Amino acid sequence: MRLILLGPPGAGKGTQAQQLCARYDIPHISTGDMLRDQVLEKTALGRKARRFMAQGKLVPDEVILAMVAERFQKPDIANGFLLDGFPRTVAQAVGLTSLLEAAHLELDAILAITIDAEVLVSRLSARRTCSNCKTIYNLIAQPPKREGICDVCSGTNLVQRDDDQPNTIRARIEVYERQTLPLLSYYRPMGKLLEVSGQGSVAEVQERVQATLPPAKETD
Ligand code: AMP
């Protein structure tokens, strides 16, 4: 399964991605996670990306495309992959098309999660991520079973992302509407664009996503 997950920040892409990667046994390629790792490691790329991320702006296309091209060299993508947070501009989508053509690979589906903008700010303000295993929680809708402790790895560091502050959240939503939404028109003519509503609980969205995508065994 070669899949792109599209949707505004807070639509639930990361949470759905974790479940879909387990279902199809494919790697989760999140450019946001890759960039945050680079920032933590204080690499040259991380230092460059940091200021864009802190303002809720997009990191330049050429930086992202080089990072994804390098990621595509790893053998684990042979069985497929899920792209989360990439592509985010038409230029990145065009770059991805070239990368895939060069590797003789085709996308199976582009899954777009749609959601009202008002829901996003409250969702993102309550988001916490385990700094160890990256499991995502929502303090209101999906809290960990024991306060402050990750259900998956028992890590005790559930952190709020630097860019999940109200002003930055609004900037990120605007950037999404201006730069990423046009991707729907780029992918629609391919006939592989699937749209699901991201309103409601994680389980409700998951049910819709499962009903929309083919079962895992058909893709073996
Ligand atoms: P995310 O975790 O996907 O919400 O990404 C967090 C931040 O990383 C974004 O607000 C951008 O600053 C940056 N970022 C992640 N993926 C991309 C991308 N494909 N293109 C440009 N910037 C990105």
PDB file of C-alpha atoms and ligand atoms in Angstrom:
ATOM      1  CA  MET A   1       0.000   0.000   0.000  1.00  0.00           C
ATOM      2  CA  ARG A   2       1.434   3.370  -1.043  1.00  0.00           C
ATOM      3  CA  LEU A   3      -0.636   6.023   0.585  1.00  0.00           C
ATOM      4  CA  ILE A   4      -0.655   9.783   1.142  1.00  0.00           C
ATOM      5  CA  LEU A   5      -2.572  11.222   4.098  1.00  0.00           C
ATOM      6  CA  LEU A   6      -3.717  14.784   3.508  1.00  0.00           C
ATOM      7  CA  GLY A   7      -5.461  17.079   5.933  1.00  0.00           C
ATOM      8  CA  PRO A   8      -5.050  20.252   7.968  1.00  0.00           C
ATOM      9  CA  PRO A   9      -3.045  20.244  11.217  1.00  0.00           C
ATOM     10  CA  GLY A  10      -5.280  18.687  13.875  1.00  0.00           C
ATOM     11  CA  ALA A  11      -7.357  16.624  11.438  1.00  0.00           C
ATOM     12  CA  GLY A  12      -6.038  13.463  13.116  1.00  0.00           C
ATOM     13  CA  LYS A  13      -3.513  12.454  10.438  1.00  0.00           C
ATOM     14  CA  GLY A  14      -0.856  11.327  12.906  1.00  0.00           C
ATOM     15  CA  THR A  15      -3.281   9.217  14.939  1.00  0.00           C
ATOM     16  CA  GLN A  16      -4.858   7.586  11.886  1.00  0.00           C
ATOM     17  CA  ALA A  17      -1.386   7.105  10.386  1.00  0.00           C
ATOM     18  CA  GLN A  18      -0.231   5.040  13.367  1.00  0.00           C
ATOM     19  CA  GLN A  19      -3.223   2.727  12.966  1.00  0.00           C
ATOM     20  CA  LEU A  20      -2.957   2.448   9.169  1.00  0.00           C
ATOM     21  CA  CYS A  21       0.773   1.656   9.305  1.00  0.00           C
ATOM     22  CA  ALA A  22       0.073  -1.200  11.727  1.00  0.00           C
ATOM     23  CA  ARG A  23      -2.802  -2.449   9.540  1.00  0.00           C
ATOM     24  CA  TYR A  24      -0.806  -2.482   6.286  1.00  0.00           C
ATOM     25  CA  ASP A  25       2.592  -3.116   7.910  1.00  0.00           C
ATOM     26  CA  ILE A  26       4.157  -0.127   6.189  1.00  0.00           C
ATOM     27  CA  PRO A  27       6.554   2.574   7.442  1.00  0.00           C
ATOM     28  CA  HIS A  28       5.139   5.896   8.610  1.00  0.00           C
ATOM     29  CA  ILE A  29       7.005   8.678   6.833  1.00  0.00           C
ATOM     30  CA  SER A  30       6.165  11.928   8.596  1.00  0.00           C
ATOM     31  CA  THR A  31       8.201  14.894   7.402  1.00  0.00           C
ATOM     32  CA  GLY A  32       7.149  16.759  10.577  1.00  0.00           C
ATOM     33  CA  ASP A  33       8.605  13.977  12.785  1.00  0.00           C
ATOM     34  CA  MET A  34      11.767  13.865  10.650  1.00  0.00           C
ATOM     35  CA  LEU A  35      12.194  17.630  10.969  1.00  0.00           C
ATOM     36  CA  ARG A  36      11.581  17.585  14.748  1.00  0.00           C
ATOM     37  CA  ASP A  37      14.288  14.892  15.079  1.00  0.00           C
ATOM     38  CA  GLN A  38      16.687  17.105  13.089  1.00  0.00           C
ATOM     39  CA  VAL A  39      15.868  20.076  15.326  1.00  0.00           C
ATOM     40  CA  LEU A  40      16.496  17.994  18.471  1.00  0.00           C
ATOM     41  CA  GLU A  41      19.789  16.729  17.073  1.00  0.00           C
ATOM     42  CA  LYS A  42      20.717  20.322  16.136  1.00  0.00           C
ATOM     43  CA  THR A  43      21.844  19.305  12.630  1.00  0.00           C
ATOM     44  CA  ALA A  44      22.367  21.961   9.920  1.00  0.00           C
ATOM     45  CA  LEU A  45      18.987  21.002   8.442  1.00  0.00           C
ATOM     46  CA  GLY A  46      17.373  21.203  11.874  1.00  0.00           C
ATOM     47  CA  ARG A  47      18.805  24.671  12.511  1.00  0.00           C
ATOM     48  CA  LYS A  48      17.482  25.849   9.149  1.00  0.00           C
ATOM     49  CA  ALA A  49      14.024  24.286   9.601  1.00  0.00           C
ATOM     50  CA  ARG A  50      13.505  25.453  13.174  1.00  0.00           C
ATOM     51  CA  ARG A  51      12.610  29.085  12.481  1.00  0.00           C
ATOM     52  CA  PHE A  52      10.057  28.157   9.803  1.00  0.00           C
ATOM     53  CA  MET A  53       8.445  25.594  12.092  1.00  0.00           C
ATOM     54  CA  ALA A  54       8.319  27.959  15.067  1.00  0.00           C
ATOM     55  CA  GLN A  55       6.337  30.436  12.957  1.00  0.00           C
ATOM     56  CA  GLY A  56       4.009  27.806  11.530  1.00  0.00           C
ATOM     57  CA  LYS A  57       5.487  28.350   8.046  1.00  0.00           C
ATOM     58  CA  LEU A  58       6.513  25.687   5.583  1.00  0.00           C
ATOM     59  CA  VAL A  59      10.138  24.620   5.337  1.00  0.00           C
ATOM     60  CA  PRO A  60      11.377  25.320   1.752  1.00  0.00           C
ATOM     61  CA  ASP A  61      10.373  22.724  -0.843  1.00  0.00           C
ATOM     62  CA  GLU A  62      13.936  21.870  -1.886  1.00  0.00           C
ATOM     63  CA  VAL A  63      14.914  21.029   1.718  1.00  0.00           C
ATOM     64  CA  ILE A  64      11.888  18.757   2.126  1.00  0.00           C
ATOM     65  CA  LEU A  65      12.292  17.062  -1.245  1.00  0.00           C
ATOM     66  CA  ALA A  66      15.972  16.293  -0.561  1.00  0.00           C
ATOM     67  CA  MET A  67      15.035  14.833   2.848  1.00  0.00           C
ATOM     68  CA  VAL A  68      12.279  12.638   1.350  1.00  0.00           C
ATOM     69  CA  ALA A  69      14.490  11.517  -1.560  1.00  0.00           C
ATOM     70  CA  GLU A  70      17.058  10.339   1.004  1.00  0.00           C
ATOM     71  CA  ARG A  71      14.339   8.566   3.026  1.00  0.00           C
ATOM     72  CA  PHE A  72      13.212   6.751  -0.136  1.00  0.00           C
ATOM     73  CA  GLN A  73      16.666   5.148  -0.381  1.00  0.00           C
ATOM     74  CA  LYS A  74      15.915   2.964   2.651  1.00  0.00           C
ATOM     75  CA  PRO A  75      14.851  -0.598   1.786  1.00  0.00           C
ATOM     76  CA  ASP A  76      11.835  -0.588   4.146  1.00  0.00           C
ATOM     77  CA  ILE A  77       9.682   1.206   1.557  1.00  0.00           C
ATOM     78  CA  ALA A  78       9.639  -1.895  -0.671  1.00  0.00           C
ATOM     79  CA  ASN A  79       6.370  -3.032   0.929  1.00  0.00           C
ATOM     80  CA  GLY A  80       4.789   0.419   0.647  1.00  0.00           C
ATOM     81  CA  PHE A  81       4.640   3.520   2.809  1.00  0.00           C
ATOM     82  CA  LEU A  82       2.358   6.093   4.323  1.00  0.00           C
ATOM     83  CA  LEU A  83       3.278   9.726   3.723  1.00  0.00           C
ATOM     84  CA  ASP A  84       2.029  12.010   6.502  1.00  0.00           C
ATOM     85  CA  GLY A  85       2.477  15.780   6.141  1.00  0.00           C
ATOM     86  CA  PHE A  86       4.082  15.418   2.720  1.00  0.00           C
ATOM     87  CA  PRO A  87       3.491  16.644   0.061  1.00  0.00           C
ATOM     88  CA  ARG A  88       2.290  20.001   1.321  1.00  0.00           C
ATOM     89  CA  THR A  89       2.673  22.142  -1.804  1.00  0.00           C
ATOM     90  CA  VAL A  90       2.044  21.501  -5.479  1.00  0.00           C
ATOM     91  CA  ALA A  91       5.822  21.774  -6.076  1.00  0.00           C
ATOM     92  CA  GLN A  92       6.377  18.958  -3.528  1.00  0.00           C
ATOM     93  CA  ALA A  93       3.664  16.854  -5.196  1.00  0.00           C
ATOM     94  CA  VAL A  94       5.351  17.325  -8.577  1.00  0.00           C
ATOM     95  CA  GLY A  95       8.693  16.371  -6.969  1.00  0.00           C
ATOM     96  CA  LEU A  96       7.103  13.278  -5.435  1.00  0.00           C
ATOM     97  CA  THR A  97       5.632  12.256  -8.794  1.00  0.00           C
ATOM     98  CA  SER A  98       9.158  12.409 -10.301  1.00  0.00           C
ATOM     99  CA  LEU A  99      10.641  10.419  -7.402  1.00  0.00           C
ATOM    100  CA  LEU A 100       7.988   7.716  -7.800  1.00  0.00           C
ATOM    101  CA  GLU A 101       8.349   7.584 -11.586  1.00  0.00           C
ATOM    102  CA  ALA A 102      12.117   7.169 -11.247  1.00  0.00           C
ATOM    103  CA  ALA A 103      11.505   4.240  -8.858  1.00  0.00           C
ATOM    104  CA  HIS A 104       8.721   2.768 -11.093  1.00  0.00           C
ATOM    105  CA  LEU A 105       6.245   3.049  -8.215  1.00  0.00           C
ATOM    106  CA  GLU A 106       2.613   4.185  -8.242  1.00  0.00           C
ATOM    107  CA  LEU A 107       0.482   5.592  -5.460  1.00  0.00           C
ATOM    108  CA  ASP A 108      -2.522   3.473  -4.416  1.00  0.00           C
ATOM    109  CA  ALA A 109      -4.539   6.205  -2.741  1.00  0.00           C
ATOM    110  CA  ILE A 110      -4.547   9.772  -1.486  1.00  0.00           C
ATOM    111  CA  LEU A 111      -6.725   9.958   1.601  1.00  0.00           C
ATOM    112  CA  ALA A 112      -7.856  13.479   2.495  1.00  0.00           C
ATOM    113  CA  ILE A 113      -9.293  14.071   5.973  1.00  0.00           C
ATOM    114  CA  THR A 114     -11.618  17.093   5.952  1.00  0.00           C
ATOM    115  CA  ILE A 115     -12.661  19.028   9.061  1.00  0.00           C
ATOM    116  CA  ASP A 116     -14.041  22.428  10.119  1.00  0.00           C
ATOM    117  CA  ALA A 117     -11.330  24.949  11.041  1.00  0.00           C
ATOM    118  CA  GLU A 118     -12.949  25.815  14.433  1.00  0.00           C
ATOM    119  CA  VAL A 119     -12.454  22.244  15.702  1.00  0.00           C
ATOM    120  CA  LEU A 120      -8.742  22.334  14.912  1.00  0.00           C
ATOM    121  CA  VAL A 121      -7.596  24.997  17.381  1.00  0.00           C
ATOM    122  CA  SER A 122      -9.189  23.295  20.393  1.00  0.00           C
ATOM    123  CA  ARG A 123      -7.926  19.872  19.300  1.00  0.00           C
ATOM    124  CA  LEU A 124      -4.345  21.025  18.782  1.00  0.00           C
ATOM    125  CA  SER A 125      -4.227  22.948  22.067  1.00  0.00           C
ATOM    126  CA  ALA A 126      -5.022  19.680  23.899  1.00  0.00           C
ATOM    127  CA  ARG A 127      -2.579  17.510  21.921  1.00  0.00           C
ATOM    128  CA  ARG A 128       0.300  15.822  23.739  1.00  0.00           C
ATOM    129  CA  THR A 129       2.893  13.473  22.237  1.00  0.00           C
ATOM    130  CA  CYS A 130       5.010  10.856  24.002  1.00  0.00           C
ATOM    131  CA  SER A 131       8.583  12.066  23.516  1.00  0.00           C
ATOM    132  CA  ASN A 132       9.777   8.449  23.529  1.00  0.00           C
ATOM    133  CA  CYS A 133       7.454   6.482  21.181  1.00  0.00           C
ATOM    134  CA  LYS A 134       5.569   9.424  19.575  1.00  0.00           C
ATOM    135  CA  THR A 135       2.102   8.113  20.490  1.00  0.00           C
ATOM    136  CA  ILE A 136      -0.368  10.988  20.241  1.00  0.00           C
ATOM    137  CA  TYR A 137      -2.933  11.844  22.942  1.00  0.00           C
ATOM    138  CA  ASN A 138      -5.626  14.457  23.351  1.00  0.00           C
ATOM    139  CA  LEU A 139      -6.056  15.532  26.958  1.00  0.00           C
ATOM    140  CA  ILE A 140      -9.829  15.908  26.466  1.00  0.00           C
ATOM    141  CA  ALA A 141     -10.889  13.364  23.853  1.00  0.00           C
ATOM    142  CA  GLN A 142      -8.180  10.696  24.103  1.00  0.00           C
ATOM    143  CA  PRO A 143      -6.182  11.036  27.354  1.00  0.00           C
ATOM    144  CA  PRO A 144      -3.671   8.390  28.489  1.00  0.00           C
ATOM    145  CA  LYS A 145      -5.141   5.826  30.952  1.00  0.00           C
ATOM    146  CA  ARG A 146      -2.832   7.047  33.736  1.00  0.00           C
ATOM    147  CA  GLU A 147      -2.278  10.799  33.835  1.00  0.00           C
ATOM    148  CA  GLY A 148       1.093  11.799  32.350  1.00  0.00           C
ATOM    149  CA  ILE A 149       2.100   8.202  31.482  1.00  0.00           C
ATOM    150  CA  CYS A 150       2.188   6.799  27.946  1.00  0.00           C
ATOM    151  CA  ASP A 151      -0.134   3.772  27.511  1.00  0.00           C
ATOM    152  CA  VAL A 152       2.217   2.224  24.944  1.00  0.00           C
ATOM    153  CA  CYS A 153       5.759   2.574  26.374  1.00  0.00           C
ATOM    154  CA  SER A 154       5.082   3.829  29.961  1.00  0.00           C
ATOM    155  CA  GLY A 155       7.206   6.891  29.160  1.00  0.00           C
ATOM    156  CA  THR A 156       6.560   9.786  31.524  1.00  0.00           C
ATOM    157  CA  ASN A 157       7.298  12.644  29.149  1.00  0.00           C
ATOM    158  CA  LEU A 158       4.085  13.597  27.342  1.00  0.00           C
ATOM    159  CA  VAL A 159       4.958  16.904  25.708  1.00  0.00           C
ATOM    160  CA  GLN A 160       3.161  19.711  23.944  1.00  0.00           C
ATOM    161  CA  ARG A 161       4.670  20.624  20.587  1.00  0.00           C
ATOM    162  CA  ASP A 162       6.213  24.114  20.377  1.00  0.00           C
ATOM    163  CA  ASP A 163       4.010  24.910  17.378  1.00  0.00           C
ATOM    164  CA  ASP A 164       0.753  23.892  19.131  1.00  0.00           C
ATOM    165  CA  GLN A 165       0.231  27.377  20.588  1.00  0.00           C
ATOM    166  CA  PRO A 166      -2.941  29.265  19.479  1.00  0.00           C
ATOM    167  CA  ASN A 167      -1.187  31.885  17.292  1.00  0.00           C
ATOM    168  CA  THR A 168       1.029  29.371  15.553  1.00  0.00           C
ATOM    169  CA  ILE A 169      -1.911  26.991  15.123  1.00  0.00           C
ATOM    170  CA  ARG A 170      -3.857  29.709  13.257  1.00  0.00           C
ATOM    171  CA  ALA A 171      -0.837  30.448  11.058  1.00  0.00           C
ATOM    172  CA  ARG A 172      -0.520  26.738  10.223  1.00  0.00           C
ATOM    173  CA  ILE A 173      -4.199  26.474   9.288  1.00  0.00           C
ATOM    174  CA  GLU A 174      -3.868  29.498   6.978  1.00  0.00           C
ATOM    175  CA  VAL A 175      -0.774  28.002   5.378  1.00  0.00           C
ATOM    176  CA  TYR A 176      -2.684  24.746   4.867  1.00  0.00           C
ATOM    177  CA  GLU A 177      -5.581  26.495   3.171  1.00  0.00           C
ATOM    178  CA  ARG A 178      -3.337  28.562   0.920  1.00  0.00           C
ATOM    179  CA  GLN A 179      -0.579  26.099   0.034  1.00  0.00           C
ATOM    180  CA  THR A 180      -1.803  22.550   0.667  1.00  0.00           C
ATOM    181  CA  LEU A 181      -5.506  22.568  -0.266  1.00  0.00           C
ATOM    182  CA  PRO A 182      -4.631  23.089  -3.969  1.00  0.00           C
ATOM    183  CA  LEU A 183      -3.188  19.560  -3.843  1.00  0.00           C
ATOM    184  CA  LEU A 184      -6.737  18.181  -3.960  1.00  0.00           C
ATOM    185  CA  SER A 185      -7.066  19.597  -7.488  1.00  0.00           C
ATOM    186  CA  TYR A 186      -3.653  18.151  -8.367  1.00  0.00           C
ATOM    187  CA  TYR A 187      -4.597  14.628  -7.230  1.00  0.00           C
ATOM    188  CA  ARG A 188      -8.330  14.522  -8.109  1.00  0.00           C
ATOM    189  CA  PRO A 189      -7.791  13.879 -11.854  1.00  0.00           C
ATOM    190  CA  MET A 190      -5.720  10.754 -10.977  1.00  0.00           C
ATOM    191  CA  GLY A 191      -8.940   9.149  -9.712  1.00  0.00           C
ATOM    192  CA  LYS A 192      -7.269   7.962  -6.476  1.00  0.00           C
ATOM    193  CA  LEU A 193      -8.388  10.740  -4.161  1.00  0.00           C
ATOM    194  CA  LEU A 194     -10.569   9.512  -1.271  1.00  0.00           C
ATOM    195  CA  GLU A 195     -12.164  11.997   1.133  1.00  0.00           C
ATOM    196  CA  VAL A 196     -13.361  11.256   4.680  1.00  0.00           C
ATOM    197  CA  SER A 197     -14.709  13.526   7.391  1.00  0.00           C
ATOM    198  CA  GLY A 198     -12.400  13.991  10.383  1.00  0.00           C
ATOM    199  CA  GLN A 199     -15.224  15.161  12.688  1.00  0.00           C
ATOM    200  CA  GLY A 200     -16.029  13.068  15.761  1.00  0.00           C
ATOM    201  CA  SER A 201     -13.998  10.699  17.928  1.00  0.00           C
ATOM    202  CA  VAL A 202     -10.799   8.888  16.918  1.00  0.00           C
ATOM    203  CA  ALA A 203     -12.790   5.625  16.719  1.00  0.00           C
ATOM    204  CA  GLU A 204     -15.458   7.174  14.483  1.00  0.00           C
ATOM    205  CA  VAL A 205     -12.871   8.609  12.101  1.00  0.00           C
ATOM    206  CA  GLN A 206     -10.990   5.308  12.131  1.00  0.00           C
ATOM    207  CA  GLU A 207     -14.161   3.460  11.157  1.00  0.00           C
ATOM    208  CA  ARG A 208     -14.714   5.803   8.201  1.00  0.00           C
ATOM    209  CA  VAL A 209     -11.079   5.473   7.124  1.00  0.00           C
ATOM    210  CA  GLN A 210     -11.244   1.662   7.327  1.00  0.00           C
ATOM    211  CA  ALA A 211     -14.422   1.563   5.273  1.00  0.00           C
ATOM    212  CA  THR A 212     -12.866   3.811   2.617  1.00  0.00           C
ATOM    213  CA  LEU A 213      -9.546   1.999   2.117  1.00  0.00           C
ATOM    214  CA  PRO A 214      -9.173  -1.592   0.870  1.00  0.00           C
ATOM    215  CA  PRO A 215      -8.554  -4.356   3.456  1.00  0.00           C
ATOM    216  CA  ALA A 216      -4.896  -5.167   4.132  1.00  0.00           C
ATOM    217  CA  LYS A 217      -4.918  -8.631   2.542  1.00  0.00           C
ATOM    218  CA  GLU A 218      -5.975  -7.275  -0.882  1.00  0.00           C
ATOM    219  CA  THR A 219      -2.817  -5.221  -1.031  1.00  0.00           C
ATOM    220  CA  ASP A 220      -0.332  -8.043  -0.286  1.00  0.00           C
TER     221      ASP A 220
HETATM  222  P1  AMP B   1       3.560  18.455  11.048  1.00  0.00           P
HETATM  223  O1  AMP B   1       4.124  17.608  12.141  1.00  0.00           O
HETATM  224  O2  AMP B   1       3.312  17.664   9.786  1.00  0.00           O
HETATM  225  O3  AMP B   1       2.356  19.254  11.472  1.00  0.00           O
HETATM  226  O4  AMP B   1       4.694  19.510  10.653  1.00  0.00           O
HETATM  227  C1  AMP B   1       5.173  20.457  11.593  1.00  0.00           C
HETATM  228  C2  AMP B   1       5.902  21.589  10.866  1.00  0.00           C
HETATM  229  O5  AMP B   1       7.018  21.046  10.138  1.00  0.00           O
HETATM  230  C3  AMP B   1       5.080  22.320   9.813  1.00  0.00           C
HETATM  231  O6  AMP B   1       4.283  23.361  10.373  1.00  0.00           O
HETATM  232  C4  AMP B   1       6.168  22.841   8.890  1.00  0.00           C
HETATM  233  O7  AMP B   1       6.823  23.962   9.451  1.00  0.00           O
HETATM  234  C5  AMP B   1       7.164  21.686   8.878  1.00  0.00           C
HETATM  235  N1  AMP B   1       6.857  20.699   7.814  1.00  0.00           N
HETATM  236  C6  AMP B   1       6.493  19.393   7.983  1.00  0.00           C
HETATM  237  N2  AMP B   1       6.314  18.782   6.803  1.00  0.00           N
HETATM  238  C7  AMP B   1       6.547  19.735   5.852  1.00  0.00           C
HETATM  239  C8  AMP B   1       6.501  19.733   4.428  1.00  0.00           C
HETATM  240  N3  AMP B   1       6.152  18.649   3.722  1.00  0.00           N
HETATM  241  N4  AMP B   1       6.810  20.901   3.784  1.00  0.00           N
HETATM  242  C9  AMP B   1       7.177  22.006   4.466  1.00  0.00           C
HETATM  243  N5  AMP B   1       7.225  22.074   5.795  1.00  0.00           N
HETATM  244  C10 AMP B   1       6.917  20.945   6.503  1.00  0.00           C
END
